[in-house]
Coordinates of C-alpha atoms in Angstrom, one line a residue:
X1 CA 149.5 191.2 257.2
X2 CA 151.1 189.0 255.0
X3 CA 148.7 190.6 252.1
X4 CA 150.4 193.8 253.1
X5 CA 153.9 192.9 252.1
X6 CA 152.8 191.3 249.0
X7 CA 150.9 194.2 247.8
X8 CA 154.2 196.1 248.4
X9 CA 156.3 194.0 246.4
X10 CA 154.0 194.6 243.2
X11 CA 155.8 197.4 241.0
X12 CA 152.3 198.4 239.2
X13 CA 150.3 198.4 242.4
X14 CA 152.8 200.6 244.3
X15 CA 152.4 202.9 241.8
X16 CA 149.1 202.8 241.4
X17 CA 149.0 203.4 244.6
X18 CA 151.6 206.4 244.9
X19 CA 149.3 208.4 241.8
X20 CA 146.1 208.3 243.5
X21 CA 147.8 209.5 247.1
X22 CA 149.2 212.5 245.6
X23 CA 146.5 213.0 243.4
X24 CA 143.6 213.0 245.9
X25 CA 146.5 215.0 248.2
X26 CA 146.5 217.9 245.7
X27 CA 142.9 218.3 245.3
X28 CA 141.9 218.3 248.8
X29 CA 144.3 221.2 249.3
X30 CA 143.4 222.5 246.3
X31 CA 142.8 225.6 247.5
X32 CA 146.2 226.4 248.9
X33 CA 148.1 224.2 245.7
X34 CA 146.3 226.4 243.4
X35 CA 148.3 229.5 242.6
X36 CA 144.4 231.9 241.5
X37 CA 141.1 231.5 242.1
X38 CA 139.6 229.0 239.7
X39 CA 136.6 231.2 239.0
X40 CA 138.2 234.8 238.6
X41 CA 138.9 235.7 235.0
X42 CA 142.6 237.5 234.1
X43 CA 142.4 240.6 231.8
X44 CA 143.0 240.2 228.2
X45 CA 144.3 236.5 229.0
X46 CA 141.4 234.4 227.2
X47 CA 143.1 231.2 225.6
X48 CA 146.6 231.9 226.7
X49 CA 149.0 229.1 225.9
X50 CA 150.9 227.7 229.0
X51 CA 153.4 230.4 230.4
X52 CA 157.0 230.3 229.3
X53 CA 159.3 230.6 232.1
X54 CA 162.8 232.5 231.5
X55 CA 166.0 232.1 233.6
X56 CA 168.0 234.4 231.8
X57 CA 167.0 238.3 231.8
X58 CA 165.5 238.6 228.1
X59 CA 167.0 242.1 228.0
X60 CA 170.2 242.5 230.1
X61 CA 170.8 238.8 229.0
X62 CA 171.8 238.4 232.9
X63 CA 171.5 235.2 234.9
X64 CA 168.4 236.6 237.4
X65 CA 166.8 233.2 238.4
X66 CA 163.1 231.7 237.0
X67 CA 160.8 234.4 236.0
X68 CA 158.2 235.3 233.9
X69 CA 156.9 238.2 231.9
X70 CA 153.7 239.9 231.5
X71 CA 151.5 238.0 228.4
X72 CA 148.4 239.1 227.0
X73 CA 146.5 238.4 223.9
X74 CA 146.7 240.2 220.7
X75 CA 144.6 240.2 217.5
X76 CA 143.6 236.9 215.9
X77 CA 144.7 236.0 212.8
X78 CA 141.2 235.0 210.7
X79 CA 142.7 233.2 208.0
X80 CA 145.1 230.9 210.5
X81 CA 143.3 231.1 213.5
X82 CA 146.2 232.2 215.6
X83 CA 146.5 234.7 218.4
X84 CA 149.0 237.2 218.6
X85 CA 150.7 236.9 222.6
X86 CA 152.5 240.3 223.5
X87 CA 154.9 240.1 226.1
X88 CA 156.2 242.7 228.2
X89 CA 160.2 241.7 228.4
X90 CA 160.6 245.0 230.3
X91 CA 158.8 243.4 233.9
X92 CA 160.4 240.3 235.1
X93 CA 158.5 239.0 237.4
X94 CA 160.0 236.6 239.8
X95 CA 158.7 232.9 241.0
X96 CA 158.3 232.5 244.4
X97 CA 156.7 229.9 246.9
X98 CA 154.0 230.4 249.6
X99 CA 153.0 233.9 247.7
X100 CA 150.0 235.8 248.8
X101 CA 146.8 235.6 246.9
X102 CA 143.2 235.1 246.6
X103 CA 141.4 234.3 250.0
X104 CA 140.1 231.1 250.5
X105 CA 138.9 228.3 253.4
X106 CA 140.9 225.1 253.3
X107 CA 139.3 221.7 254.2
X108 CA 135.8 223.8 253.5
X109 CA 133.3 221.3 253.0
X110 CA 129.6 222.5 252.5
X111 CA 126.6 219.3 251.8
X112 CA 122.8 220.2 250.7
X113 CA 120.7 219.5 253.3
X114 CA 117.1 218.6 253.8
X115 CA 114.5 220.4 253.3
X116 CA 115.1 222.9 251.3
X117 CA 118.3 221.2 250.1
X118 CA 120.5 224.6 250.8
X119 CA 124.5 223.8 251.1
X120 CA 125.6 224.0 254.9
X121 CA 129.4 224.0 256.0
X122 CA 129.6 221.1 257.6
X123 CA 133.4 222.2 258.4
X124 CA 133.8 225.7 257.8
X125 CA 137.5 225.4 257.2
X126 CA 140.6 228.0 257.7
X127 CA 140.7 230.9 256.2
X128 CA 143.7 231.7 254.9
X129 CA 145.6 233.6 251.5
X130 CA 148.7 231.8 251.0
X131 CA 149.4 230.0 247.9
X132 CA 152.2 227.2 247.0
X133 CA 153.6 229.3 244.1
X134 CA 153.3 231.8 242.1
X135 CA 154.6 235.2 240.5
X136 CA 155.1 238.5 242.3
X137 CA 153.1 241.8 241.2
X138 CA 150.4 241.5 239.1
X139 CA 151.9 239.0 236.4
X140 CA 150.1 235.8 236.3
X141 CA 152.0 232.5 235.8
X142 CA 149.5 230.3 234.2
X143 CA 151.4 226.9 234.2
X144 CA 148.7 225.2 232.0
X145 CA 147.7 228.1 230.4
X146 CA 144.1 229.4 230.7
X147 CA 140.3 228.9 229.3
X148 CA 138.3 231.0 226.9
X149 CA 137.3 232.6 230.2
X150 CA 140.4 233.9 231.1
X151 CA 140.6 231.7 234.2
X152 CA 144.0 229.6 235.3
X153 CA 143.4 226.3 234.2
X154 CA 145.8 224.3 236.8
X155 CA 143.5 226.1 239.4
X156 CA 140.3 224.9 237.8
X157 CA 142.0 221.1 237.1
X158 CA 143.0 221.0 241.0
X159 CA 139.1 222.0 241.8
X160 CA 137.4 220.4 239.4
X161 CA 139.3 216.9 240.4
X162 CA 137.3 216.9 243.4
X163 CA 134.6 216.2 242.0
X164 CA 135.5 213.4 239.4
X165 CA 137.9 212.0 242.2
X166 CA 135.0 211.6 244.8
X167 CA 132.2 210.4 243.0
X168 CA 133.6 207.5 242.9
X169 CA 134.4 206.8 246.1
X170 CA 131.1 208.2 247.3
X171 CA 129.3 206.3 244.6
X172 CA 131.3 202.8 246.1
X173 CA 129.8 203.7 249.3
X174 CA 126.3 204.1 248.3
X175 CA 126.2 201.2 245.9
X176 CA 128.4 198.3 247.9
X177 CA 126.1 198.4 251.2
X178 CA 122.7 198.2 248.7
X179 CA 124.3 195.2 246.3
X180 CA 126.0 193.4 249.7
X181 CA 122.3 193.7 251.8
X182 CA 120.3 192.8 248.7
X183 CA 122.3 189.9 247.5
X184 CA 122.8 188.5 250.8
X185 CA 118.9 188.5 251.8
X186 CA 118.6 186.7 248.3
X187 CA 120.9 184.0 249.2
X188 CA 120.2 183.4 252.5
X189 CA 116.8 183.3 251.9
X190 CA 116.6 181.5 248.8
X191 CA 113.1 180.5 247.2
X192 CA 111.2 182.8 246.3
X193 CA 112.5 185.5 247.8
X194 CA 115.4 184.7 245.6
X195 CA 113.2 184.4 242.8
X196 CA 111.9 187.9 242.9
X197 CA 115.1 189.7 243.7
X198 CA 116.8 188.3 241.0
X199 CA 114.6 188.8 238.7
X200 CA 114.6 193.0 239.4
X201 CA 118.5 192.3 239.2
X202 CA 118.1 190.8 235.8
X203 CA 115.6 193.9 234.5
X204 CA 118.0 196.4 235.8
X205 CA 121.2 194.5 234.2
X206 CA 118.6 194.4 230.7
X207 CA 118.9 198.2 230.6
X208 CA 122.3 199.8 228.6
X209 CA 124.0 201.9 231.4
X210 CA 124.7 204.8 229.3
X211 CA 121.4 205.5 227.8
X212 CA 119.9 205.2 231.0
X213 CA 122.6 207.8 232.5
X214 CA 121.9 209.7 229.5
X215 CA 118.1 210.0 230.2
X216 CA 118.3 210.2 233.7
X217 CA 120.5 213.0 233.5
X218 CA 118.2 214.9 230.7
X219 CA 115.4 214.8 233.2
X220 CA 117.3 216.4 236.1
X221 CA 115.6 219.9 237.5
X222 CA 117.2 223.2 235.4
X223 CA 117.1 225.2 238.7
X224 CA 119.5 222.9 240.7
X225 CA 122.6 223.9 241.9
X226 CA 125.8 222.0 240.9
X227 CA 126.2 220.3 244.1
X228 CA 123.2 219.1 244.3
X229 CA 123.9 217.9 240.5
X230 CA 126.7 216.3 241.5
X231 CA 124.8 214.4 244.5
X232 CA 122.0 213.2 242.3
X233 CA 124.6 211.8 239.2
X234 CA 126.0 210.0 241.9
X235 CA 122.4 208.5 243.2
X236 CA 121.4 207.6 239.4
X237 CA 124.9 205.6 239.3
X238 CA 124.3 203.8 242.2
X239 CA 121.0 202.8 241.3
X240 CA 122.3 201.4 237.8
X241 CA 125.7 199.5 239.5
X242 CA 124.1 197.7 242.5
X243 CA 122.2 195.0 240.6
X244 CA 126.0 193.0 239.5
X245 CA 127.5 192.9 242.4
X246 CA 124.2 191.7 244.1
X247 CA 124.3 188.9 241.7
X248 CA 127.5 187.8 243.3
X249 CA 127.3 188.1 246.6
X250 CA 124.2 185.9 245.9
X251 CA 126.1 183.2 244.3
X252 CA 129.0 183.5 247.3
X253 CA 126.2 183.6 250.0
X254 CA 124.4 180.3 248.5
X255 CA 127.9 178.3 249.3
X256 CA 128.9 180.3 252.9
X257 CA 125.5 179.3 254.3
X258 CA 126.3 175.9 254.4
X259 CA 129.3 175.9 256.1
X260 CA 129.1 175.0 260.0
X261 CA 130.0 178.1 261.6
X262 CA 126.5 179.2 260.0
X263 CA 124.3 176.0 260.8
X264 CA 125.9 176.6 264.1
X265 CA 124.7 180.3 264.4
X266 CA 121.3 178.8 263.2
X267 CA 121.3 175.9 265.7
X268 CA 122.4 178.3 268.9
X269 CA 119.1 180.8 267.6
X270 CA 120.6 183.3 265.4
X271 CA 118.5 185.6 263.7
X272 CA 118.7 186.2 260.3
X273 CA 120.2 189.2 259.7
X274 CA 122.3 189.1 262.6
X275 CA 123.6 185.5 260.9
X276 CA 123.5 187.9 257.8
X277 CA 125.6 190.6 258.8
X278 CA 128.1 189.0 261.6
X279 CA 128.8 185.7 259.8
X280 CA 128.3 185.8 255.9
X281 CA 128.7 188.8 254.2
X282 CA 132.3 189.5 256.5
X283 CA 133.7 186.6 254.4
X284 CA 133.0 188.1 251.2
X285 CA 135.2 190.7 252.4
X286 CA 138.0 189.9 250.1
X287 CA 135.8 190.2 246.8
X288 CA 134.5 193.8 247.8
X289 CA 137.7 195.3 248.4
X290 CA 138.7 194.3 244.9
X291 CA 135.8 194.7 243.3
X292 CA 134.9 198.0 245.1
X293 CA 138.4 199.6 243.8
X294 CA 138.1 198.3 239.9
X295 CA 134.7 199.5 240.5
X296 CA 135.4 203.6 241.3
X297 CA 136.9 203.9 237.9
X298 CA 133.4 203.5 236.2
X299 CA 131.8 206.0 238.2
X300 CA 134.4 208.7 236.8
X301 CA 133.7 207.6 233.6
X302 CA 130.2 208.0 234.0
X303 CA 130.8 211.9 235.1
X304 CA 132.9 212.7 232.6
X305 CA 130.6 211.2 229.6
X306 CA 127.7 213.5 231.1
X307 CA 129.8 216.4 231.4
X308 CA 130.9 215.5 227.9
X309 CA 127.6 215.8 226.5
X310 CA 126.3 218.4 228.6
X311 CA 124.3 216.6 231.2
X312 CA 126.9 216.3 234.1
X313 CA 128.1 219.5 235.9
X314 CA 127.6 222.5 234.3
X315 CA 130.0 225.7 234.2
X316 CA 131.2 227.4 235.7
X317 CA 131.9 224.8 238.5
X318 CA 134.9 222.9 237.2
X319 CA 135.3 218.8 236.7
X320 CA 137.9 217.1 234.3
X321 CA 134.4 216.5 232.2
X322 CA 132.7 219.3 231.5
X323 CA 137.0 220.6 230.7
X324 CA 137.5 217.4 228.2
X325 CA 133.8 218.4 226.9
X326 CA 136.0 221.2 224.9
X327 CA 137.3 218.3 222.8
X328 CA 134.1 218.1 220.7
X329 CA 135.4 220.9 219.4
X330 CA 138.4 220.0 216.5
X331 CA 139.5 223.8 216.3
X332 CA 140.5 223.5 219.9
X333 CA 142.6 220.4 219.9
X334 CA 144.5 221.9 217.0
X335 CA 145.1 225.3 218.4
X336 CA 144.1 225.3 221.8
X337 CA 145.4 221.4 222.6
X338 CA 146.5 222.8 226.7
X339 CA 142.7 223.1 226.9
X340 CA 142.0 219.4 226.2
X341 CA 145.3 217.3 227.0
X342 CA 145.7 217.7 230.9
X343 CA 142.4 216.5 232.1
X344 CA 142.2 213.8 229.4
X345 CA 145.6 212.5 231.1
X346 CA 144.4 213.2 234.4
X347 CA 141.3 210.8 234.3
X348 CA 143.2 208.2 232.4
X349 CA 146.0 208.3 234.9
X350 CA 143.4 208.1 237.5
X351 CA 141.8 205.0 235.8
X352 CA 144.7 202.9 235.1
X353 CA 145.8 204.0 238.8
X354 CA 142.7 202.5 240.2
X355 CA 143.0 199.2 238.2
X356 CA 146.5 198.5 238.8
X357 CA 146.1 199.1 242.6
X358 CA 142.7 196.7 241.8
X359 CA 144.9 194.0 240.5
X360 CA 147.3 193.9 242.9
X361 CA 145.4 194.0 245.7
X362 CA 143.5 190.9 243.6
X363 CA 146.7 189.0 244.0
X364 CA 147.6 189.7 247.4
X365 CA 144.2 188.9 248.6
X366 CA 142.9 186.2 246.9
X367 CA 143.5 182.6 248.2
X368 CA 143.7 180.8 244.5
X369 CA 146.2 183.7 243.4
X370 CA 148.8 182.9 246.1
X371 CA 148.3 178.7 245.4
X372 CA 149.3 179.5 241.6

């Protein structure tokens, strides 16, 4: 456990670390951390700014604790481009925690299943209606302010990180197994069964990663549901990330094979795969859990450029891609900026948070690190 301790002592790691646990934290309850439902729209609240909150009474000019008022949109100005935001400083409406709200399940998860690819509950969840925070009455306290739809857009950034959070993770788990099987066969094997696997490797690695997301994604079915999108983006990924990290393993296997505690598994009867599997793919464990965590960050990318050009999930199913796609838009980031700025600094707090924790875990489990 000495790696442990090490890891612990890195500064960037720790806090790499510490963002990705609370992150993936809030989006799995996401449903209770949400304060509204991230698809129901609020009336006359399209493209409201984040919500001031007040501590003083803006009439009696009283101390009454935080509050907020009622807000809606006005008329829009066609010369400037800005919206009017009335404001009701006659119904203070008071902040509270654990306020009831929209029903929802927590911990619901639902997969497309064969045949017919329809989503099952897999875990049906608990239904409940509380919410971490929120306003009493019918005000709305939009802490991030909402879309063109009218819908809160913390509740739809809490959501929608499900998705770009996961498909990375799920994407690891689909792409590791393929690159570790495949590369270890090839090294094992050598000859020409090395021959012919790398050489698919080497037309795979030929083809630029983002066209071929880009034209993969075009050809995806219109009828599809967004889950089933999500499942597929993830499937095309893996197919395109395997073929590197086979390449290593390959080049690690072609030294492990020769040490003795292999020609000894040989010389005792071992079958291949078993030798495979038991003996010489566990001691490239150290390599996959690095690479596998600098490796999640690309599959977020990879979602969020779809979403970005329209390819990746589609409205009005949330993701922090299809919300940054907004940013093609130079009106918006001038005076809608709310709409652009949190899920931009979302993914790349995720992405540094994954590559610090990468690093660190690099020098706390590498052997040649801890020499130098």
């Amino acid at each position: 456990m000495n790696w442990w301790y090490r890891l612990k002592k890195n500064p960037l790691a720790k806090f790499g670390a510490i963002v990705l646990l609370i992150f993936y934290t809030l989006v799995i309850a996401a449903d209770f951390v949400s304060p509204y439902d991230p698809y129901a729209s609020q009336p006359n609240g399209s493209l409201l700014p984040p919500t001031r909150v007040y501590w003083v009474s803006q009439e009696s000019k009283q101390f009454i604790g935080p509050h907020v008022y009622p807000t809606t949109q006005g008329e829009t100005n066609l010369e400037t481009g800005d919206r009017e935001l009335i404001v009701n400083y006659k119904k203070p409406s008071p902040l509270r925690l654990f306020v009831n709200g929209s029903t929802y399940r927590l911990f619901q998860l639902s997969v497309p299943l064969p045949p017919k690819w329809e989503e099952v509950d897999i875990i049906p969840g608990i239904p409940l209606n509380w919410h971490l925070f929120g306003a009493d009455g019918e005000v709305k306290f939009n802490l991030v302010g909402t879309d063109d739809q009218g819908r809160d857009q913390l509740s739809r950034l809490l959501v929608g990180g499900r998705i770009s959070l996961f498909i990375g993770i799920i994407g690891v788990l689909l792409t590791f197994p393929l690159g570790l099987i495949i590369g270890g066969i090839s090294g094992y094997f050598g000859r020409w069964t090395d021959s012919v696997i790398m050489r698919l490797t080497e037309v795979l690695m030929t083809f630029p990663s983002i066209y071929l997301l880009v034209t993969l994604g075009a050809v995806l079915p219109p009828g599809i549901s967004n889950t089933q999108r999500f499942l597929l983006i993830v499937v095309i990924t893996s197919f395109i990330s395997w073929a590197g990290l086979a390449r290593v393993i390959r080049g690690q296997v072609l030294s492990i094979k020769e040490r003795e505690y292999v020609q000894a598994a040989k010389a005792m009867g071992g079958k291949p795969l078993y030798i495979i599997l038991r003996h010489v793919l566990p001691q490239t464990a150290t390599y996959i859990i690095i690479s596998a965590t600098l490796a999640i960050p690309s599959f977020i990318a990879a979602e969020a450029v779809l979403s970005l050009i329209g390819l990746g999930i589609q409205q009005p199913d949330p993701s922090w891609g299809n919300m940054l796609s907004l940013a093609t838009n130079a009106s918006i980031l001038v005076l809608q900026p709310w709409l652009i700025w949190p899920p931009a600094v979302l993914i790349i707090l995720t992405v540094l948070s994954f590559n610090l924790l990468g690093d660190g875990l690099r020098d706390a489990l590498d052997p040649r690190s801890l020499q130098r």
